PDB file of C-alpha atoms and ligand atoms in Angstrom:
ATOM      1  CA  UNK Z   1      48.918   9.579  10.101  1.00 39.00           C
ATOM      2  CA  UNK Z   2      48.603  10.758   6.422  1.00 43.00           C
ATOM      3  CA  UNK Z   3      45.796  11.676   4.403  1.00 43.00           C
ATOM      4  CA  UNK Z   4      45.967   8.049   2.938  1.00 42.00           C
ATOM      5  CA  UNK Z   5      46.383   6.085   6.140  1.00 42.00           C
ATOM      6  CA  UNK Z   6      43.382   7.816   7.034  1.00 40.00           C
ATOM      7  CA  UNK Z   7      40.991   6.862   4.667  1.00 42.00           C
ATOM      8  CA  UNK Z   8      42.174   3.346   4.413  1.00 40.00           C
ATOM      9  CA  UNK Z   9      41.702   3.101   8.330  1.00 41.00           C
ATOM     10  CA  UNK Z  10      37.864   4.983   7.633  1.00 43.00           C
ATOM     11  CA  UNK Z  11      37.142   1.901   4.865  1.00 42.00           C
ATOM     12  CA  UNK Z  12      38.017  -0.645   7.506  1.00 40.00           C
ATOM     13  CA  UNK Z  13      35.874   0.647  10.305  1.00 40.00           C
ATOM     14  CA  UNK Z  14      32.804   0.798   7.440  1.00 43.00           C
ATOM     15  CA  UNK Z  15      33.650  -2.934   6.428  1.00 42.00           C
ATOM     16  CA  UNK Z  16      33.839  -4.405  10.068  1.00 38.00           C
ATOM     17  CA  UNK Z  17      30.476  -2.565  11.102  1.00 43.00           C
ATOM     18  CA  UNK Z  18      28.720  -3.981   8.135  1.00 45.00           C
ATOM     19  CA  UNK Z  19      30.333  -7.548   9.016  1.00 41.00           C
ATOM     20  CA  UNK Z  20      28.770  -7.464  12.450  1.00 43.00           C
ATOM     21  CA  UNK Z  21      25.279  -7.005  10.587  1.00 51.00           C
ATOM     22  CA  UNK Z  22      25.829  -9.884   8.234  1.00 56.00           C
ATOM     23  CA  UNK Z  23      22.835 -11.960   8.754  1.00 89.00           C
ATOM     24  CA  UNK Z  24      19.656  -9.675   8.573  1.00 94.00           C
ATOM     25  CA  UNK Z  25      19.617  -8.039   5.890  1.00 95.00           C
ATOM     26  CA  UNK Z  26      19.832  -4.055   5.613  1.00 94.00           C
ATOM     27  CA  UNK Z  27      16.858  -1.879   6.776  1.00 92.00           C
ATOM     28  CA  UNK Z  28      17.986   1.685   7.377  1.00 87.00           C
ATOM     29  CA  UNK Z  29      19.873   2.295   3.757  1.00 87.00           C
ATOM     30  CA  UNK Z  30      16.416   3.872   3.172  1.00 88.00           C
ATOM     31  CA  UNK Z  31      14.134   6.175   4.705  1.00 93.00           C
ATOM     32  CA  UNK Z  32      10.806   4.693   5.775  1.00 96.00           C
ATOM     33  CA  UNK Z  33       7.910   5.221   2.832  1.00 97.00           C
ATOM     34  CA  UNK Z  34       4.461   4.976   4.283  1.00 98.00           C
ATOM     35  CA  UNK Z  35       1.405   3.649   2.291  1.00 98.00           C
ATOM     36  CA  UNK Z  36      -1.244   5.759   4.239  1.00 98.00           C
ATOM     37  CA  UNK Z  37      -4.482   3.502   4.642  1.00 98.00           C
ATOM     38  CA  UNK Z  38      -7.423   4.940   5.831  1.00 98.00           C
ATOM     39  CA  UNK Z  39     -11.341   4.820   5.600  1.00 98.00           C
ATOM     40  CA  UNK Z  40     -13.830   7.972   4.824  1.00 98.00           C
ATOM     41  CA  UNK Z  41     -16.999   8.323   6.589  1.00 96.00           C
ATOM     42  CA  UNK Z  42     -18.780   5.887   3.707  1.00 97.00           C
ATOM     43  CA  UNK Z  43     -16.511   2.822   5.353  1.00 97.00           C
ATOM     44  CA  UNK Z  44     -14.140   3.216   1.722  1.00 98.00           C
ATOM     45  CA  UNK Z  45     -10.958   2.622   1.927  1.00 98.00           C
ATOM     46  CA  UNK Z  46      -8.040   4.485   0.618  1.00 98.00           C
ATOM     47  CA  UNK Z  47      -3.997   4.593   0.377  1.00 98.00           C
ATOM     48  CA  UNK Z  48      -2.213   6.878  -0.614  1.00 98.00           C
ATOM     49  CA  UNK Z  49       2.152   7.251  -1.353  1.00 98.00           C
ATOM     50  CA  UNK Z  50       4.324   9.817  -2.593  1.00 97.00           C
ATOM     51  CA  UNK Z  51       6.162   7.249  -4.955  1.00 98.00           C
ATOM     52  CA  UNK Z  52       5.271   6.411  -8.774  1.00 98.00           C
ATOM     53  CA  UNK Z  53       7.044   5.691 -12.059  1.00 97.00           C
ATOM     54  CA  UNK Z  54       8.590   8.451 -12.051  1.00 97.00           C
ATOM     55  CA  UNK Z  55       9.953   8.666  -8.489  1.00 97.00           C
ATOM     56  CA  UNK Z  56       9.966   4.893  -7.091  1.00 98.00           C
ATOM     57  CA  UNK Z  57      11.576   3.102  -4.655  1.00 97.00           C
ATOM     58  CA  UNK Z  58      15.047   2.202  -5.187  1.00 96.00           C
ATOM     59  CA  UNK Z  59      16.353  -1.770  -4.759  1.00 97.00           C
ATOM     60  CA  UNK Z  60      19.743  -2.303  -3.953  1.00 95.00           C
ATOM     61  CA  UNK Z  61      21.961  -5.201  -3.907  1.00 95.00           C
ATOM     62  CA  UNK Z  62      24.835  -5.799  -1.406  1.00 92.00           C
ATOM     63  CA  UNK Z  63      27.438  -8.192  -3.090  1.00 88.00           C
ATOM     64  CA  UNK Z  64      29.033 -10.867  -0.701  1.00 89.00           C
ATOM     65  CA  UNK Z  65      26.245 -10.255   2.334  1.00 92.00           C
ATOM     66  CA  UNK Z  66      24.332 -13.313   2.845  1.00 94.00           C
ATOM     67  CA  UNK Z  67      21.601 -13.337   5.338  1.00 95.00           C
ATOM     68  CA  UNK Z  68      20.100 -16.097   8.049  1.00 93.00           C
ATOM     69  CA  UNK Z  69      17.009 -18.113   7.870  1.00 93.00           C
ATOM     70  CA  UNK Z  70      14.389 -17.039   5.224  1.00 94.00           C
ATOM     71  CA  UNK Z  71      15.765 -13.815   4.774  1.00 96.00           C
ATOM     72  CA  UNK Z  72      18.059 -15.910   2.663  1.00 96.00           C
ATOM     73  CA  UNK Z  73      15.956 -15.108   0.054  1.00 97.00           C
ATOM     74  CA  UNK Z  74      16.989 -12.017  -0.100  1.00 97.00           C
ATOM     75  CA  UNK Z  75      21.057 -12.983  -1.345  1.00 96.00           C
ATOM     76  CA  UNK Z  76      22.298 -11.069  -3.945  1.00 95.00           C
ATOM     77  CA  UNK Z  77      18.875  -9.806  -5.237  1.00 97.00           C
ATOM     78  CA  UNK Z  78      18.680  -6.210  -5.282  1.00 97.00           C
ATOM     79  CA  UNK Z  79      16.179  -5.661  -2.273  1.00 97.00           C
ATOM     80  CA  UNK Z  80      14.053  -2.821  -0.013  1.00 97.00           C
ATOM     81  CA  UNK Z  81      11.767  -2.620   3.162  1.00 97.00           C
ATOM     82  CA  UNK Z  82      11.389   0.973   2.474  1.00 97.00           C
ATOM     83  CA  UNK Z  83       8.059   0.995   1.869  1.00 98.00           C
ATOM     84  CA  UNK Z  84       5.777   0.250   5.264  1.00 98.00           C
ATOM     85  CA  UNK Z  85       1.678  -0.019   5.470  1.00 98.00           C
ATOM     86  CA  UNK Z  86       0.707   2.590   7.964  1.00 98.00           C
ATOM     87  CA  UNK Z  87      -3.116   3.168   9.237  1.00 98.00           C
ATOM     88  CA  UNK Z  88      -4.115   7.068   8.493  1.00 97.00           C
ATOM     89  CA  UNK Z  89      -6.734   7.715  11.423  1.00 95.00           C
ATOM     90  CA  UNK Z  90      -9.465   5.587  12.548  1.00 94.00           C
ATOM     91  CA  UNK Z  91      -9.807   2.801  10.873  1.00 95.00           C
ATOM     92  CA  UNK Z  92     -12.668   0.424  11.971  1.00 96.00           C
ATOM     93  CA  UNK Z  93     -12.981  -2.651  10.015  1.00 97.00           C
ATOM     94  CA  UNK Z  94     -15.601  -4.298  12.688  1.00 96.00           C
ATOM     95  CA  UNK Z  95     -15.336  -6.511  15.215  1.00 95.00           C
ATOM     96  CA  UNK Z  96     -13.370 -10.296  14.348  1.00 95.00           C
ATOM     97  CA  UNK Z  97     -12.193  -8.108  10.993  1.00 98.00           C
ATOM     98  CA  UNK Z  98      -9.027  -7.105   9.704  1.00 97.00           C
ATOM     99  CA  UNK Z  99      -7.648  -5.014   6.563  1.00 98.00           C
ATOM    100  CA  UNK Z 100      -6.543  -7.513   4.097  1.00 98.00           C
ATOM    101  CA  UNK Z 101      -4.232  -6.259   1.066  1.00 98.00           C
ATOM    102  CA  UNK Z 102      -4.368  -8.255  -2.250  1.00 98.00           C
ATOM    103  CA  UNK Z 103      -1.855  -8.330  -5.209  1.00 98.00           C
ATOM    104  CA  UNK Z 104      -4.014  -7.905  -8.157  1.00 98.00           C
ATOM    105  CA  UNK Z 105      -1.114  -7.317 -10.772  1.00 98.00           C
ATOM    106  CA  UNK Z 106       2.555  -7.241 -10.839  1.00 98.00           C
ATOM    107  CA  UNK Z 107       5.529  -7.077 -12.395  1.00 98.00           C
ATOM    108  CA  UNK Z 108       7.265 -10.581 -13.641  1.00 98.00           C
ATOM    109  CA  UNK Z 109      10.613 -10.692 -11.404  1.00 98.00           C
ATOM    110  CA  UNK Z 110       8.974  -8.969  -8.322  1.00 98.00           C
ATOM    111  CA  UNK Z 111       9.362 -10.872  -4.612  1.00 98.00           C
ATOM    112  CA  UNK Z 112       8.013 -10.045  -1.319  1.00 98.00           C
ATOM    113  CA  UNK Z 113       8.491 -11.381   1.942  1.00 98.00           C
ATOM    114  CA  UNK Z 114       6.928 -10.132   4.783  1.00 98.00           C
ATOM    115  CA  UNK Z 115       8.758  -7.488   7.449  1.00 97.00           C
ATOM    116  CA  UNK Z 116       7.305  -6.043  10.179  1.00 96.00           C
ATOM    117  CA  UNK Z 117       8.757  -3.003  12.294  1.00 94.00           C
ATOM    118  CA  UNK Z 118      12.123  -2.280  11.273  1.00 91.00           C
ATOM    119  CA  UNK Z 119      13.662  -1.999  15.070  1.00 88.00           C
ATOM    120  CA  UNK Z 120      12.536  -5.632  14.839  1.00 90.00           C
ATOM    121  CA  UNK Z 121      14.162  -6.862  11.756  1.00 93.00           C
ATOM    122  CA  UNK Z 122      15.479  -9.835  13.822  1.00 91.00           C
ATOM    123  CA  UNK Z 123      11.703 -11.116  14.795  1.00 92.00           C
ATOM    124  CA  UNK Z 124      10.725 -10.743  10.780  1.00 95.00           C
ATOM    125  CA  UNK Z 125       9.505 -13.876   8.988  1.00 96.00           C
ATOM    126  CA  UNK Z 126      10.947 -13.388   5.903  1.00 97.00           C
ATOM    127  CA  UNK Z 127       7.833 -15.644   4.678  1.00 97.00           C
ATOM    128  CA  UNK Z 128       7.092 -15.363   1.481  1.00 98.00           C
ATOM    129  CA  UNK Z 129       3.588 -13.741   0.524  1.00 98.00           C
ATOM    130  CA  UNK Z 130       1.610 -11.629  -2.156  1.00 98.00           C
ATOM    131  CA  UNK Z 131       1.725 -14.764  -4.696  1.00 98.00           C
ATOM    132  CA  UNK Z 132       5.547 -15.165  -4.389  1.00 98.00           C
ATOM    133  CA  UNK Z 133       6.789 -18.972  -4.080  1.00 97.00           C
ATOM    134  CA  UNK Z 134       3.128 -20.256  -3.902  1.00 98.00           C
ATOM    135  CA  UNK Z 135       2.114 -18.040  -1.286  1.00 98.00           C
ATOM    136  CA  UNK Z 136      -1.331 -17.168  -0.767  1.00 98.00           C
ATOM    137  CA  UNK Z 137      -2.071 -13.471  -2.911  1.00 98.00           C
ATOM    138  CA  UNK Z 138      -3.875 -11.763   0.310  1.00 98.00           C
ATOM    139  CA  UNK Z 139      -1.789 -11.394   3.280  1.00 98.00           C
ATOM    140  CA  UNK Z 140      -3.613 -10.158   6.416  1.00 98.00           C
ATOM    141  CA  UNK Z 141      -2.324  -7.022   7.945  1.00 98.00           C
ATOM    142  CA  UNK Z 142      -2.470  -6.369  11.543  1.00 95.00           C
ATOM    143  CA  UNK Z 143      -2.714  -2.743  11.413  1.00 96.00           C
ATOM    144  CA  UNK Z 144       0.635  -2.382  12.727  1.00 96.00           C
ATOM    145  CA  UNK Z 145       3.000  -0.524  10.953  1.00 96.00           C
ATOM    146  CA  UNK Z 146       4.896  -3.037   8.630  1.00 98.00           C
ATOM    147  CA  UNK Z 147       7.715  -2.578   6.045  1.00 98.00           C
ATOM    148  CA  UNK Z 148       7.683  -6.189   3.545  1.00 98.00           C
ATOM    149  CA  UNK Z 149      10.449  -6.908   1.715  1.00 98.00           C
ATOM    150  CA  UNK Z 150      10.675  -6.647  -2.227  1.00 98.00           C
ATOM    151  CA  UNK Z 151      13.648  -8.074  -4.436  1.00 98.00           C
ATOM    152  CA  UNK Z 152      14.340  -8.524  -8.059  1.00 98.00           C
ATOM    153  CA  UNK Z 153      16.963 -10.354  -9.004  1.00 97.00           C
ATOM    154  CA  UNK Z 154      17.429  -7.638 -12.221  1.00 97.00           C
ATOM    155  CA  UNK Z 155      18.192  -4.279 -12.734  1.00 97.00           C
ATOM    156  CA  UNK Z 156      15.336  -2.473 -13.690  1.00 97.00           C
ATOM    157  CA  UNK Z 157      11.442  -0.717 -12.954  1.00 98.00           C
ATOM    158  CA  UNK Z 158       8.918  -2.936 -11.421  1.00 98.00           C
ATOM    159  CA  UNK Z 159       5.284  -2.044  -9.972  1.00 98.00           C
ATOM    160  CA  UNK Z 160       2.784  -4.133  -7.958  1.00 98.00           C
ATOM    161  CA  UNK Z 161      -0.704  -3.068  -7.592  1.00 98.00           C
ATOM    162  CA  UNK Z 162      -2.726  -3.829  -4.780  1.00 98.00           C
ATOM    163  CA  UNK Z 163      -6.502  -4.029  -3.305  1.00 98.00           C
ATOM    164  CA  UNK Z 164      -7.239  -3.206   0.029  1.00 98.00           C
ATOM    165  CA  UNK Z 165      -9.897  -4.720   1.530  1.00 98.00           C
ATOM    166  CA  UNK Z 166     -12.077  -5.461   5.071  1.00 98.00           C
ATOM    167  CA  UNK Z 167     -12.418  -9.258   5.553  1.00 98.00           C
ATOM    168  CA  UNK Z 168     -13.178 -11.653   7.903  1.00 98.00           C
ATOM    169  CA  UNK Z 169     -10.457 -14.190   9.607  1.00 96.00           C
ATOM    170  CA  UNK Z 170     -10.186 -16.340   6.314  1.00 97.00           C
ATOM    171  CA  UNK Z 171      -9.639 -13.500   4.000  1.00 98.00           C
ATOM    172  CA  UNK Z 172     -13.337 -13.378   2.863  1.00 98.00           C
ATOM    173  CA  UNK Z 173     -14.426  -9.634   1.924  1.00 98.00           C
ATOM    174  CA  UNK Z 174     -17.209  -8.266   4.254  1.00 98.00           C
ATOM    175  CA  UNK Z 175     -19.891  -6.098   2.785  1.00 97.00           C
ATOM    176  CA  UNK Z 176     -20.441  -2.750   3.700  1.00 97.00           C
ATOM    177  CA  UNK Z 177     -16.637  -1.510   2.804  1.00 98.00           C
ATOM    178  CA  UNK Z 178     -15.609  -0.261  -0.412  1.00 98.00           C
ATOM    179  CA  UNK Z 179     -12.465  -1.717  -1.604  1.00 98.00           C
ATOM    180  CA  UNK Z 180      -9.056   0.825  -2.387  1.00 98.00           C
ATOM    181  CA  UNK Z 181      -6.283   0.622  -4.257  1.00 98.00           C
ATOM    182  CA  UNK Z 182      -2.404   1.584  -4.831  1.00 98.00           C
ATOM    183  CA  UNK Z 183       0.084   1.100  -7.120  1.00 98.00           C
ATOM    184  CA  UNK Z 184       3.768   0.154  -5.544  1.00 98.00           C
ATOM    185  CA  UNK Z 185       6.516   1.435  -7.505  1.00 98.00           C
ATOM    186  CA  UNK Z 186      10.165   0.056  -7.715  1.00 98.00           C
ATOM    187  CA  UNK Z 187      13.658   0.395  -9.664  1.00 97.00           C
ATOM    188  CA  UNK Z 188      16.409  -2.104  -8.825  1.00 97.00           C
ATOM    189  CA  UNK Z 189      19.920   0.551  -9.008  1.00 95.00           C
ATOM    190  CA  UNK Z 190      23.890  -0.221  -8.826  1.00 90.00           C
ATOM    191  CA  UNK Z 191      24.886  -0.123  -5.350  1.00 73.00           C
ATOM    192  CA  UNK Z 192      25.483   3.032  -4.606  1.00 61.00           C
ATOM    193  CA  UNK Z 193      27.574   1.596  -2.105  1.00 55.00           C
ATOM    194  CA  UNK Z 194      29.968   0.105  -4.265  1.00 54.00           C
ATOM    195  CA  UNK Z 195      30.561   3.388  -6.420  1.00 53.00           C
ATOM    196  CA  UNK Z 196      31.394   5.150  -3.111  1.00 58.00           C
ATOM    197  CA  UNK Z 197      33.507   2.125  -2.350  1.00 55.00           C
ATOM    198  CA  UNK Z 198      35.441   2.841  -6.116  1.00 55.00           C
ATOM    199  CA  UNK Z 199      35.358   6.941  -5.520  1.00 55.00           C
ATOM    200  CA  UNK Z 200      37.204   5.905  -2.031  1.00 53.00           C
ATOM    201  CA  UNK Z 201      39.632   3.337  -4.288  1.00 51.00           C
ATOM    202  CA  UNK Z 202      40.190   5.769  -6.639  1.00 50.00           C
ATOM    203  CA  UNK Z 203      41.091   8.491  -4.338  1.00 49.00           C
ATOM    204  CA  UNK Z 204      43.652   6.350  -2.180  1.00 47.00           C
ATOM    205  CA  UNK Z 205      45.010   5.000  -5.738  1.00 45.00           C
ATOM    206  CA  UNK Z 206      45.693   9.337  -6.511  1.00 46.00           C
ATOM    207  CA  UNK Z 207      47.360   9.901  -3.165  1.00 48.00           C
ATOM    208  CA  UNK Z 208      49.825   6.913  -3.531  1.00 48.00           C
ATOM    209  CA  UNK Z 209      51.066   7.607  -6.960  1.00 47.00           C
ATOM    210  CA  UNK Z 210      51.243  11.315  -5.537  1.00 46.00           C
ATOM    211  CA  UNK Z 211      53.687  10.032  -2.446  1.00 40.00           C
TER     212      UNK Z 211
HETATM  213 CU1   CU R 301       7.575   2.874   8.917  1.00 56.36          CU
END
């Protein structure tokens, strides 16, 4: 087997294992990017991330997959579940209460849908939430460690900005808790899947008109 025969038989292996994954859409492109939520002493909250403008989260788009159920809404948009809402120590929001996180502003062209645990990508609702298709702008968070979904359908930066509040089962704020904040930051990139996918092209294109 030649140096070309090779790599040809490497591009076929990647194309079949991403076939076999065709229907949920892709969750470990990315490493995991926590939004730390916890509460001080005074019963504030507070998140914190290592993203913003500067260094967001990257959206990418996977030409030709197309993916089952809701997560539908996720075809050929450029896409991430990198970012996941993760509790920070105790966090006691009182008995019959839960954290509830708000979208206060975002960009035009942002989605979100929500995730959950990425070994459980198949269990996901894919419903849509934080204002997107009529959904409801609070979506109750169980604590649990949850990477949503955000798409754009164009290339480009995008932020979402966020309260984070106790309330009670309806999504009514409960007094006693200060409110926190964060800012979500996001730039939808060329596939860098595709340019590897030309590099490879291009290098099997060198060998043959080398043989
Ligand atoms: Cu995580």
């Amino acid at each position: 087997m030649n140096i070309t025969n090779t790599i040809v038989s490497s591009m076929t292996i990647a194309t079949v294992a991403a076939s076999t994954l065709a229907g949920l859409p892709n969750t470990h492109t990315w490493p995991m990017e926590h939004i730390m939520v916890s509460m001080d002493a005074d019963n504030a909250l507070h998140a914190h991330v290592m993203t913003s403008a500067d260094n967001p989260v990257e959206m990418l788009r996977f030409a030709g997959e197309t993916y089952d159920g809701n997560a539908s809404a996720l075809n050929d948009q450029y896409y991430s579940d990198q970012y996941g809402w993760m509790l920070d120590g105790i966090v006691d929001p009182g008995m019959g209460n839960s954290i509830w996180i708000e979208m206060t502003t975002q960009s035009a062209g942002l989605s979100t849908y929500e995730g959950g645990r990425r070994m459980m990508v198949g269990m996901q609702t894919f419903d849509p939430i934080f204002g997107t298709a009529g959904s409801d702008l609070n979506w109750q968070w169980d604590g649990m460690m949850t990477h949503n979904w955000y798409s754009a359908a164009e290339l480009g930066d995008y932020e979402a900005t966020y309260r984070i509040y106790v309330g009670d089962a309806n999504g009514d704020a409960v007094a006693g808790f200060t409110d926190g904040a964060v800012t979500l930051n996001f730039r939808a990139v060329p596939s860098p899947s595709a340019l590897a996918l030309l590099g490879m092209g291009s290098l099997v294109a060198t060998r043959r008109k080398r043989a």
